[in-house]
mmCIF file of N, CA and C and ligand atoms in Angstrom:
data_model
loop_
_atom_site.group_PDB
_atom_site.id
_atom_site.type_symbol
_atom_site.label_atom_id
_atom_site.label_comp_id
_atom_site.label_asym_id
_atom_site.label_seq_id
_atom_site.Cartn_x
_atom_site.Cartn_y
_atom_site.Cartn_z
ATOM 1 N N MET A 18 110.687 93.591 78.771
ATOM 2 C CA MET A 18 111.275 93.302 80.078
ATOM 3 C C MET A 18 110.211 93.447 81.171
ATOM 4 N N SER A 19 110.053 92.401 81.944
ATOM 5 C CA SER A 19 109.071 92.415 83.019
ATOM 6 C C SER A 19 109.614 93.198 84.221
ATOM 7 N N THR A 20 108.735 93.860 84.940
ATOM 8 C CA THR A 20 109.159 94.641 86.108
ATOM 9 C C THR A 20 108.347 94.228 87.331
ATOM 10 N N ILE A 21 108.737 94.774 88.455
ATOM 11 C CA ILE A 21 108.024 94.500 89.708
ATOM 12 C C ILE A 21 106.558 94.939 89.604
ATOM 13 N N PHE A 22 106.284 95.951 88.783
ATOM 14 C CA PHE A 22 104.895 96.409 88.656
ATOM 15 C C PHE A 22 104.043 95.399 87.878
ATOM 16 N N ASP A 23 104.672 94.609 86.976
ATOM 17 C CA ASP A 23 103.920 93.527 86.331
ATOM 18 C C ASP A 23 103.493 92.497 87.366
ATOM 19 N N LYS A 24 104.387 92.214 88.300
ATOM 20 C CA LYS A 24 104.051 91.243 89.359
ATOM 21 C C LYS A 24 102.906 91.775 90.221
ATOM 22 N N ILE A 25 102.911 93.087 90.460
ATOM 23 C CA ILE A 25 101.795 93.680 91.213
ATOM 24 C C ILE A 25 100.508 93.574 90.394
ATOM 25 N N LEU A 26 100.590 93.907 89.102
ATOM 26 C CA LEU A 26 99.402 93.829 88.234
ATOM 27 C C LEU A 26 98.871 92.404 88.153
ATOM 28 N N ASP A 27 99.781 91.431 88.137
ATOM 29 C CA ASP A 27 99.365 90.019 88.042
ATOM 30 C C ASP A 27 98.921 89.455 89.388
ATOM 31 N N GLY A 28 99.085 90.228 90.458
ATOM 32 C CA GLY A 28 98.701 89.752 91.785
ATOM 33 C C GLY A 28 99.721 88.826 92.406
ATOM 34 N N ASP A 29 100.918 88.766 91.823
ATOM 35 C CA ASP A 29 101.957 87.871 92.356
ATOM 36 C C ASP A 29 102.623 88.444 93.604
ATOM 37 N N ILE A 30 102.661 89.778 93.689
ATOM 38 C CA ILE A 30 103.094 90.394 94.950
ATOM 39 C C ILE A 30 102.032 91.417 95.350
ATOM 40 N N PRO A 31 101.874 91.602 96.649
ATOM 41 C CA PRO A 31 100.772 92.455 97.118
ATOM 42 C C PRO A 31 101.080 93.941 96.987
ATOM 43 N N CYS A 32 100.024 94.726 97.019
ATOM 44 C CA CYS A 32 100.180 96.187 97.112
ATOM 45 C C CYS A 32 98.995 96.718 97.890
ATOM 46 N N HIS A 33 99.129 97.952 98.355
ATOM 47 C CA HIS A 33 98.000 98.620 99.001
ATOM 48 C C HIS A 33 97.289 99.427 97.923
ATOM 49 N N ARG A 34 96.252 98.814 97.331
ATOM 50 C CA ARG A 34 95.563 99.386 96.182
ATOM 51 C C ARG A 34 94.663 100.529 96.636
ATOM 52 N N VAL A 35 94.718 101.643 95.924
ATOM 53 C CA VAL A 35 93.803 102.742 96.234
ATOM 54 C C VAL A 35 92.805 102.998 95.107
ATOM 55 N N TYR A 36 93.118 102.519 93.893
ATOM 56 C CA TYR A 36 92.205 102.745 92.764
ATOM 57 C C TYR A 36 92.505 101.729 91.670
ATOM 58 N N GLU A 37 91.457 101.284 90.987
ATOM 59 C CA GLU A 37 91.668 100.407 89.830
ATOM 60 C C GLU A 37 90.504 100.560 88.865
ATOM 61 N N ASP A 38 90.814 100.644 87.565
ATOM 62 C CA ASP A 38 89.786 100.509 86.534
ATOM 63 C C ASP A 38 90.358 99.631 85.425
ATOM 64 N N ASP A 39 89.729 99.598 84.272
ATOM 65 C CA ASP A 39 90.170 98.687 83.203
ATOM 66 C C ASP A 39 91.575 99.006 82.708
ATOM 67 N N HIS A 40 92.015 100.257 82.870
ATOM 68 C CA HIS A 40 93.272 100.693 82.257
ATOM 69 C C HIS A 40 94.327 101.142 83.248
ATOM 70 N N VAL A 41 93.942 101.390 84.480
ATOM 71 C CA VAL A 41 94.821 102.070 85.441
ATOM 72 C C VAL A 41 94.781 101.368 86.796
ATOM 73 N N LEU A 42 95.940 101.318 87.456
ATOM 74 C CA LEU A 42 96.014 100.863 88.853
ATOM 75 C C LEU A 42 96.782 101.923 89.637
ATOM 76 N N ALA A 43 96.330 102.208 90.848
ATOM 77 C CA ALA A 43 97.058 103.125 91.740
ATOM 78 C C ALA A 43 97.217 102.451 93.092
ATOM 79 N N PHE A 44 98.409 102.603 93.666
ATOM 80 C CA PHE A 44 98.708 101.933 94.941
ATOM 81 C C PHE A 44 99.760 102.734 95.698
ATOM 82 N N LEU A 45 99.885 102.427 96.998
ATOM 83 C CA LEU A 45 100.853 103.150 97.828
ATOM 84 C C LEU A 45 102.271 102.752 97.463
ATOM 85 N N ASP A 46 103.170 103.745 97.401
ATOM 86 C CA ASP A 46 104.596 103.478 97.200
ATOM 87 C C ASP A 46 105.153 102.768 98.438
ATOM 88 N N ILE A 47 106.003 101.758 98.206
ATOM 89 C CA ILE A 47 106.526 100.952 99.309
ATOM 90 C C ILE A 47 107.561 101.716 100.145
ATOM 91 N N ASN A 48 108.179 102.720 99.554
ATOM 92 C CA ASN A 48 109.149 103.572 100.273
ATOM 93 C C ASN A 48 108.744 105.036 100.103
ATOM 94 N N PRO A 49 107.676 105.436 100.761
ATOM 95 C CA PRO A 49 107.098 106.768 100.504
ATOM 96 C C PRO A 49 108.018 107.912 100.916
ATOM 97 N N LEU A 50 108.038 108.954 100.100
ATOM 98 C CA LEU A 50 108.743 110.186 100.473
ATOM 99 C C LEU A 50 107.949 110.943 101.532
ATOM 100 N N SER A 51 106.646 110.706 101.554
ATOM 101 C CA SER A 51 105.785 111.313 102.573
ATOM 102 C C SER A 51 104.537 110.445 102.679
ATOM 103 N N GLU A 52 103.781 110.650 103.754
ATOM 104 C CA GLU A 52 102.557 109.865 103.929
ATOM 105 C C GLU A 52 101.604 110.137 102.763
ATOM 106 N N GLY A 53 101.083 109.083 102.159
ATOM 107 C CA GLY A 53 100.141 109.259 101.055
ATOM 108 C C GLY A 53 100.792 109.239 99.684
ATOM 109 N N HIS A 54 102.083 108.928 99.618
ATOM 110 C CA HIS A 54 102.807 108.826 98.339
ATOM 111 C C HIS A 54 102.206 107.660 97.535
ATOM 112 N N VAL A 55 101.597 108.009 96.413
ATOM 113 C CA VAL A 55 100.857 107.036 95.593
ATOM 114 C C VAL A 55 101.511 106.925 94.219
ATOM 115 N N LEU A 56 101.493 105.707 93.659
ATOM 116 C CA LEU A 56 101.952 105.464 92.296
ATOM 117 C C LEU A 56 100.743 105.142 91.422
ATOM 118 N N VAL A 57 100.703 105.737 90.234
ATOM 119 C CA VAL A 57 99.601 105.528 89.296
ATOM 120 C C VAL A 57 100.194 104.959 88.014
ATOM 121 N N ILE A 58 99.741 103.765 87.617
ATOM 122 C CA ILE A 58 100.370 103.101 86.460
ATOM 123 C C ILE A 58 99.314 102.666 85.444
ATOM 124 N N PRO A 59 99.711 102.646 84.153
ATOM 125 C CA PRO A 59 98.828 102.045 83.152
ATOM 126 C C PRO A 59 98.924 100.529 83.257
ATOM 127 N N LYS A 60 97.852 99.833 82.945
ATOM 128 C CA LYS A 60 97.906 98.369 83.009
ATOM 129 C C LYS A 60 98.725 97.789 81.871
ATOM 130 N N GLU A 61 98.743 98.472 80.715
ATOM 131 C CA GLU A 61 99.588 98.002 79.614
ATOM 132 C C GLU A 61 101.033 98.334 79.904
ATOM 133 N N ARG A 62 101.905 97.364 79.610
ATOM 134 C CA ARG A 62 103.325 97.525 79.946
ATOM 135 C C ARG A 62 104.021 98.441 78.934
ATOM 136 N N ARG A 63 104.452 99.596 79.397
ATOM 137 C CA ARG A 63 105.285 100.512 78.612
ATOM 138 C C ARG A 63 106.333 101.073 79.558
ATOM 139 N N ALA A 64 107.568 101.183 79.093
ATOM 140 C CA ALA A 64 108.639 101.660 79.971
ATOM 141 C C ALA A 64 108.573 103.172 80.160
ATOM 142 N N PHE A 65 108.264 103.887 79.051
ATOM 143 C CA PHE A 65 108.414 105.347 79.050
ATOM 144 C C PHE A 65 107.114 106.047 78.647
ATOM 145 N N LEU A 66 106.953 107.262 79.146
ATOM 146 C CA LEU A 66 105.739 108.044 78.868
ATOM 147 C C LEU A 66 105.489 108.190 77.371
ATOM 148 N N HIS A 67 106.573 108.434 76.606
ATOM 149 C CA HIS A 67 106.383 108.698 75.176
ATOM 150 C C HIS A 67 105.954 107.452 74.409
ATOM 151 N N GLU A 68 105.934 106.296 75.071
ATOM 152 C CA GLU A 68 105.486 105.061 74.427
ATOM 153 C C GLU A 68 103.998 104.800 74.655
ATOM 154 N N LEU A 69 103.362 105.610 75.495
ATOM 155 C CA LEU A 69 101.934 105.402 75.774
ATOM 156 C C LEU A 69 101.089 105.786 74.565
ATOM 157 N N SER A 70 100.028 105.023 74.346
ATOM 158 C CA SER A 70 99.040 105.430 73.346
ATOM 159 C C SER A 70 98.241 106.611 73.902
ATOM 160 N N ASP A 71 97.568 107.325 73.013
ATOM 161 C CA ASP A 71 96.716 108.429 73.471
ATOM 162 C C ASP A 71 95.654 107.916 74.442
ATOM 163 N N ASP A 72 95.130 106.718 74.181
ATOM 164 C CA ASP A 72 94.078 106.173 75.058
ATOM 165 C C ASP A 72 94.622 105.859 76.456
ATOM 166 N N GLN A 73 95.814 105.276 76.510
ATOM 167 C CA GLN A 73 96.413 104.990 77.816
ATOM 168 C C GLN A 73 96.663 106.291 78.575
ATOM 169 N N ALA A 74 97.205 107.263 77.852
ATOM 170 C CA ALA A 74 97.507 108.553 78.480
ATOM 171 C C ALA A 74 96.230 109.216 78.982
ATOM 172 N N ALA A 75 95.178 109.121 78.163
ATOM 173 C CA ALA A 75 93.900 109.731 78.558
ATOM 174 C C ALA A 75 93.337 109.046 79.796
ATOM 175 N N ALA A 76 93.488 107.727 79.871
ATOM 176 C CA ALA A 76 92.954 106.984 81.021
ATOM 177 C C ALA A 76 93.633 107.437 82.307
ATOM 178 N N ILE A 77 94.931 107.671 82.244
ATOM 179 C CA ILE A 77 95.651 108.142 83.425
ATOM 180 C C ILE A 77 95.264 109.591 83.725
ATOM 181 N N GLY A 78 95.249 110.414 82.689
ATOM 182 C CA GLY A 78 94.930 111.834 82.889
ATOM 183 C C GLY A 78 93.542 112.032 83.469
ATOM 184 N N ARG A 79 92.622 111.137 83.093
ATOM 185 C CA ARG A 79 91.242 111.258 83.577
ATOM 186 C C ARG A 79 91.165 111.077 85.094
ATOM 187 N N VAL A 80 92.008 110.203 85.635
ATOM 188 C CA VAL A 80 91.865 109.839 87.045
ATOM 189 C C VAL A 80 92.863 110.559 87.963
ATOM 190 N N LEU A 81 93.921 111.117 87.387
ATOM 191 C CA LEU A 81 94.987 111.708 88.200
ATOM 192 C C LEU A 81 94.488 112.830 89.127
ATOM 193 N N PRO A 82 93.698 113.782 88.626
ATOM 194 C CA PRO A 82 93.224 114.828 89.538
ATOM 195 C C PRO A 82 92.343 114.274 90.654
ATOM 196 N N ARG A 83 91.520 113.258 90.333
ATOM 197 C CA ARG A 83 90.657 112.659 91.371
ATOM 198 C C ARG A 83 91.506 111.994 92.441
ATOM 199 N N LEU A 84 92.562 111.292 92.010
ATOM 200 C CA LEU A 84 93.463 110.648 92.975
ATOM 201 C C LEU A 84 94.171 111.699 93.828
ATOM 202 N N ALA A 85 94.597 112.789 93.194
ATOM 203 C CA ALA A 85 95.267 113.850 93.954
ATOM 204 C C ALA A 85 94.323 114.413 95.018
ATOM 205 N N ARG A 86 93.060 114.620 94.646
ATOM 206 C CA ARG A 86 92.084 115.124 95.630
ATOM 207 C C ARG A 86 91.915 114.144 96.777
ATOM 208 N N ALA A 87 91.869 112.837 96.461
ATOM 209 C CA ALA A 87 91.691 111.816 97.503
ATOM 210 C C ALA A 87 92.897 111.779 98.434
ATOM 211 N N VAL A 88 94.101 111.928 97.862
ATOM 212 C CA VAL A 88 95.318 111.949 98.690
ATOM 213 C C VAL A 88 95.298 113.185 99.591
ATOM 214 N N MET A 89 94.883 114.329 99.036
ATOM 215 C CA MET A 89 94.793 115.551 99.849
ATOM 216 C C MET A 89 93.809 115.366 101.001
ATOM 217 N N ASN A 90 92.652 114.783 100.700
ATOM 218 C CA ASN A 90 91.646 114.573 101.751
ATOM 219 C C ASN A 90 92.154 113.625 102.821
ATOM 220 N N ALA A 91 92.857 112.570 102.395
ATOM 221 C CA ALA A 91 93.289 111.538 103.342
ATOM 222 C C ALA A 91 94.436 112.011 104.226
ATOM 223 N N THR A 92 95.309 112.857 103.682
ATOM 224 C CA THR A 92 96.517 113.239 104.422
ATOM 225 C C THR A 92 96.433 114.642 105.006
ATOM 226 N N GLY A 93 95.497 115.431 104.511
ATOM 227 C CA GLY A 93 95.411 116.823 104.954
ATOM 228 C C GLY A 93 96.431 117.720 104.278
ATOM 229 N N CYS A 94 97.145 117.187 103.291
ATOM 230 C CA CYS A 94 98.151 118.030 102.624
ATOM 231 C C CYS A 94 97.452 119.068 101.740
ATOM 232 N N GLU A 95 98.052 120.256 101.644
ATOM 233 C CA GLU A 95 97.522 121.301 100.760
ATOM 234 C C GLU A 95 98.361 121.411 99.497
ATOM 235 N N HIS A 96 99.569 120.819 99.538
ATOM 236 C CA HIS A 96 100.491 120.933 98.418
ATOM 237 C C HIS A 96 101.056 119.555 98.094
ATOM 238 N N TYR A 97 101.384 119.367 96.831
ATOM 239 C CA TYR A 97 101.913 118.062 96.427
ATOM 240 C C TYR A 97 102.636 118.206 95.094
ATOM 241 N N ASN A 98 103.443 117.203 94.770
ATOM 242 C CA ASN A 98 104.103 117.144 93.469
ATOM 243 C C ASN A 98 103.616 115.912 92.704
ATOM 244 N N ILE A 99 103.515 116.080 91.378
ATOM 245 C CA ILE A 99 103.360 114.951 90.466
ATOM 246 C C ILE A 99 104.715 114.762 89.806
ATOM 247 N N LEU A 100 105.258 113.550 89.919
ATOM 248 C CA LEU A 100 106.582 113.257 89.361
ATOM 249 C C LEU A 100 106.464 112.078 88.409
ATOM 250 N N GLN A 101 107.157 112.176 87.285
ATOM 251 C CA GLN A 101 107.111 111.078 86.309
ATOM 252 C C GLN A 101 108.478 110.998 85.651
ATOM 253 N N ASN A 102 109.265 109.984 85.998
ATOM 254 C CA ASN A 102 110.648 109.860 85.546
ATOM 255 C C ASN A 102 110.748 108.955 84.321
ATOM 256 N N ASN A 103 111.598 109.344 83.382
ATOM 257 C CA ASN A 103 111.814 108.539 82.177
ATOM 258 C C ASN A 103 113.298 108.349 81.947
ATOM 259 N N GLY A 104 113.779 107.121 82.169
ATOM 260 C CA GLY A 104 115.187 106.800 81.942
ATOM 261 C C GLY A 104 115.987 106.845 83.232
ATOM 262 N N ALA A 105 116.978 105.959 83.312
ATOM 263 C CA ALA A 105 117.795 105.870 84.528
ATOM 264 C C ALA A 105 118.468 107.196 84.879
ATOM 265 N N PRO A 106 119.029 107.949 83.909
ATOM 266 C CA PRO A 106 119.647 109.225 84.278
ATOM 267 C C PRO A 106 118.630 110.229 84.812
ATOM 268 N N ALA A 107 117.353 109.994 84.501
ATOM 269 C CA ALA A 107 116.273 110.852 85.014
ATOM 270 C C ALA A 107 115.626 110.210 86.246
ATOM 271 N N HIS A 108 116.386 109.331 86.905
ATOM 272 C CA HIS A 108 115.979 108.748 88.198
ATOM 273 C C HIS A 108 114.864 107.718 88.095
ATOM 274 N N GLN A 109 114.664 107.146 86.908
ATOM 275 C CA GLN A 109 113.677 106.067 86.815
ATOM 276 C C GLN A 109 114.317 104.760 87.268
ATOM 277 N N ALA A 110 113.675 104.078 88.208
ATOM 278 C CA ALA A 110 114.195 102.800 88.713
ATOM 279 C C ALA A 110 113.351 101.624 88.236
ATOM 280 N N VAL A 111 112.049 101.840 88.060
ATOM 281 C CA VAL A 111 111.152 100.778 87.599
ATOM 282 C C VAL A 111 110.687 101.151 86.194
ATOM 283 N N PHE A 112 110.977 100.267 85.232
ATOM 284 C CA PHE A 112 110.756 100.617 83.827
ATOM 285 C C PHE A 112 109.366 100.184 83.357
ATOM 286 N N HIS A 113 108.409 100.696 84.057
ATOM 287 C CA HIS A 113 106.984 100.616 83.714
ATOM 288 C C HIS A 113 106.447 102.002 84.064
ATOM 289 N N VAL A 114 105.841 102.677 83.086
ATOM 290 C CA VAL A 114 105.397 104.068 83.311
ATOM 291 C C VAL A 114 104.651 104.201 84.632
ATOM 292 N N HIS A 115 105.033 105.209 85.403
ATOM 293 C CA HIS A 115 104.292 105.485 86.632
ATOM 294 C C HIS A 115 104.365 106.969 86.958
ATOM 295 N N PHE A 116 103.265 107.468 87.486
ATOM 296 C CA PHE A 116 103.188 108.826 88.000
ATOM 297 C C PHE A 116 103.202 108.752 89.517
ATOM 298 N N HIS A 117 104.081 109.542 90.150
ATOM 299 C CA HIS A 117 104.078 109.663 91.601
ATOM 300 C C HIS A 117 103.151 110.817 91.986
ATOM 301 N N ILE A 118 102.334 110.608 93.013
ATOM 302 C CA ILE A 118 101.647 111.712 93.697
ATOM 303 C C ILE A 118 102.310 111.806 95.065
ATOM 304 N N ILE A 119 102.987 112.936 95.321
ATOM 305 C CA ILE A 119 103.822 113.038 96.528
ATOM 306 C C ILE A 119 103.373 114.242 97.354
ATOM 307 N N PRO A 120 102.663 113.978 98.458
ATOM 308 C CA PRO A 120 102.239 115.090 99.315
ATOM 309 C C PRO A 120 103.441 115.841 99.886
ATOM 310 N N LYS A 121 103.304 117.140 100.003
ATOM 311 C CA LYS A 121 104.303 117.967 100.697
ATOM 312 C C LYS A 121 103.787 118.193 102.101
ATOM 313 N N LEU A 122 104.417 117.526 103.063
ATOM 314 C CA LEU A 122 103.953 117.569 104.451
ATOM 315 C C LEU A 122 105.132 117.951 105.334
ATOM 316 N N ALA A 123 105.083 119.143 105.932
ATOM 317 C CA ALA A 123 106.185 119.649 106.767
ATOM 318 C C ALA A 123 107.494 119.477 105.992
ATOM 319 N N ASP A 124 108.452 118.735 106.547
ATOM 320 C CA ASP A 124 109.735 118.604 105.866
ATOM 321 C C ASP A 124 109.788 117.358 104.983
ATOM 322 N N ARG A 125 108.645 116.675 104.804
ATOM 323 C CA ARG A 125 108.626 115.464 103.977
ATOM 324 C C ARG A 125 108.043 115.776 102.605
ATOM 325 N N GLY A 126 108.518 115.061 101.604
ATOM 326 C CA GLY A 126 108.014 115.232 100.244
ATOM 327 C C GLY A 126 109.157 115.191 99.257
ATOM 328 N N LEU A 127 108.898 115.697 98.061
ATOM 329 C CA LEU A 127 109.901 115.664 96.998
ATOM 330 C C LEU A 127 110.899 116.804 97.165
ATOM 331 N N GLY A 128 112.198 116.480 97.109
ATOM 332 C CA GLY A 128 113.233 117.505 97.034
ATOM 333 C C GLY A 128 113.588 117.724 95.570
ATOM 334 N N VAL A 129 113.659 118.969 95.140
ATOM 335 C CA VAL A 129 113.921 119.260 93.724
ATOM 336 C C VAL A 129 115.143 120.144 93.590
ATOM 337 N N GLN A 130 116.055 119.724 92.732
ATOM 338 C CA GLN A 130 117.165 120.612 92.377
ATOM 339 C C GLN A 130 116.798 121.289 91.063
ATOM 340 N N TRP A 131 116.592 122.575 91.082
ATOM 341 C CA TRP A 131 116.069 123.324 89.919
ATOM 342 C C TRP A 131 117.119 124.331 89.526
ATOM 343 N N ARG A 132 117.734 124.154 88.366
ATOM 344 C CA ARG A 132 118.842 125.028 87.966
ATOM 345 C C ARG A 132 118.496 125.708 86.651
ATOM 346 N N PRO A 133 117.705 126.770 86.681
ATOM 347 C CA PRO A 133 117.241 127.408 85.444
ATOM 348 C C PRO A 133 118.360 128.110 84.682
ATOM 349 N N THR A 134 118.217 128.121 83.346
ATOM 350 C CA THR A 134 119.113 128.887 82.483
ATOM 351 C C THR A 134 118.253 129.907 81.738
ATOM 352 N N SER A 135 118.833 130.667 80.805
ATOM 353 C CA SER A 135 118.056 131.610 80.004
ATOM 354 C C SER A 135 117.717 130.979 78.661
ATOM 355 N N LEU A 136 116.470 131.156 78.240
ATOM 356 C CA LEU A 136 116.045 130.609 76.950
ATOM 357 C C LEU A 136 116.737 131.343 75.814
ATOM 358 N N GLU A 137 117.337 130.561 74.916
ATOM 359 C CA GLU A 137 117.937 131.140 73.700
ATOM 360 C C GLU A 137 117.467 130.337 72.500
ATOM 361 N N GLY A 138 117.269 131.023 71.382
ATOM 362 C CA GLY A 138 116.845 130.336 70.152
ATOM 363 C C GLY A 138 115.475 129.711 70.281
ATOM 364 N N GLY A 139 114.599 130.347 71.050
ATOM 365 C CA GLY A 139 113.298 129.765 71.352
ATOM 366 C C GLY A 139 112.431 129.519 70.128
ATOM 367 N N GLU A 140 112.428 130.471 69.181
ATOM 368 C CA GLU A 140 111.556 130.325 68.019
ATOM 369 C C GLU A 140 111.948 129.108 67.192
ATOM 370 N N GLU A 141 113.254 128.966 66.983
ATOM 371 C CA GLU A 141 113.751 127.824 66.186
ATOM 372 C C GLU A 141 113.499 126.508 66.920
ATOM 373 N N LEU A 142 113.724 126.504 68.221
ATOM 374 C CA LEU A 142 113.527 125.287 69.013
ATOM 375 C C LEU A 142 112.056 124.879 69.037
ATOM 376 N N ALA A 143 111.173 125.873 69.261
ATOM 377 C CA ALA A 143 109.734 125.572 69.276
ATOM 378 C C ALA A 143 109.293 125.008 67.930
ATOM 379 N N ALA A 144 109.835 125.559 66.838
ATOM 380 C CA ALA A 144 109.474 125.073 65.499
ATOM 381 C C ALA A 144 109.949 123.630 65.323
ATOM 382 N N ARG A 145 111.159 123.325 65.847
ATOM 383 C CA ARG A 145 111.695 121.978 65.730
ATOM 384 C C ARG A 145 110.815 120.974 66.492
ATOM 385 N N ILE A 146 110.356 121.377 67.673
ATOM 386 C CA ILE A 146 109.495 120.487 68.461
ATOM 387 C C ILE A 146 108.152 120.325 67.769
ATOM 388 N N ARG A 147 107.589 121.443 67.264
ATOM 389 C CA ARG A 147 106.294 121.364 66.572
ATOM 390 C C ARG A 147 106.360 120.410 65.394
ATOM 391 N N SER A 148 107.501 120.412 64.688
ATOM 392 C CA SER A 148 107.612 119.566 63.488
ATOM 393 C C SER A 148 107.645 118.082 63.847
ATOM 394 N N GLY A 149 107.903 117.756 65.119
ATOM 395 C CA GLY A 149 107.930 116.360 65.533
ATOM 396 C C GLY A 149 106.607 115.854 66.069
ATOM 397 N N LEU A 150 105.603 116.724 66.116
ATOM 398 C CA LEU A 150 104.305 116.293 66.667
ATOM 399 C C LEU A 150 103.527 115.446 65.676
HETATM 400 P P1 5GP B 215 111.058 105.690 89.973
HETATM 401 O O1 5GP B 215 112.387 106.083 90.576
HETATM 402 O O2 5GP B 215 111.209 104.562 88.972
HETATM 403 O O3 5GP B 215 110.302 106.863 89.425
HETATM 404 O O4 5GP B 215 110.184 105.171 91.188
HETATM 405 C C1 5GP B 215 109.900 103.830 91.445
HETATM 406 C C2 5GP B 215 109.093 103.787 92.718
HETATM 407 O O5 5GP B 215 108.574 102.481 92.872
HETATM 408 C C3 5GP B 215 109.912 104.092 93.981
HETATM 409 O O6 5GP B 215 109.345 105.214 94.652
HETATM 410 C C4 5GP B 215 109.822 102.812 94.802
HETATM 411 O O7 5GP B 215 109.717 103.038 96.185
HETATM 412 C C5 5GP B 215 108.581 102.156 94.240
HETATM 413 N N1 5GP B 215 108.580 100.705 94.336
HETATM 414 C C6 5GP B 215 109.588 99.877 93.942
HETATM 415 N N2 5GP B 215 109.250 98.593 94.170
HETATM 416 C C7 5GP B 215 108.012 98.610 94.720
HETATM 417 C C8 5GP B 215 107.124 97.574 95.163
HETATM 418 O O8 5GP B 215 107.406 96.389 95.122
HETATM 419 N N3 5GP B 215 105.924 97.977 95.658
HETATM 420 C C9 5GP B 215 105.559 99.291 95.721
HETATM 421 N N4 5GP B 215 104.351 99.572 96.217
HETATM 422 N N5 5GP B 215 106.360 100.292 95.297
HETATM 423 C C10 5GP B 215 107.579 99.945 94.811
#
């Protein structure tokens, strides 16, 4: 399924590009939560993070801290969130993997609802996850 980010990658619709290499494109979000809200995407089309190859993931991971530093320098923000949504119930709207870099500036930025519970059955759960690696 093609998405709006494919059109951006193909140059069919414009974006404010901040970074590009052979594997990664980063550009300003069209509806920023705060000034400097940047999206970082792999050039290969994948809907979800778990579908990325190790190489694609490495390409993004290599540049993400550098982009965060550039956003901090440009906006003066000292704090920021990295957000990466997978699936509509997890607030994903565009089904092409993307990482948000969202500066926390005064009252602007990411709002998070965090409802912690107590860990139970941790040893068994960790073993179950390890067995899927
Ligand atoms: P999601 O909810 O899928 O994690 O976030 C998708 C993001 O893509 C949103 O923050 C939205 O503003 C952004 N977005 C959607 N369409 C466009 C577009 O055409 N151009 C740009 N630059 N950003 C877009």
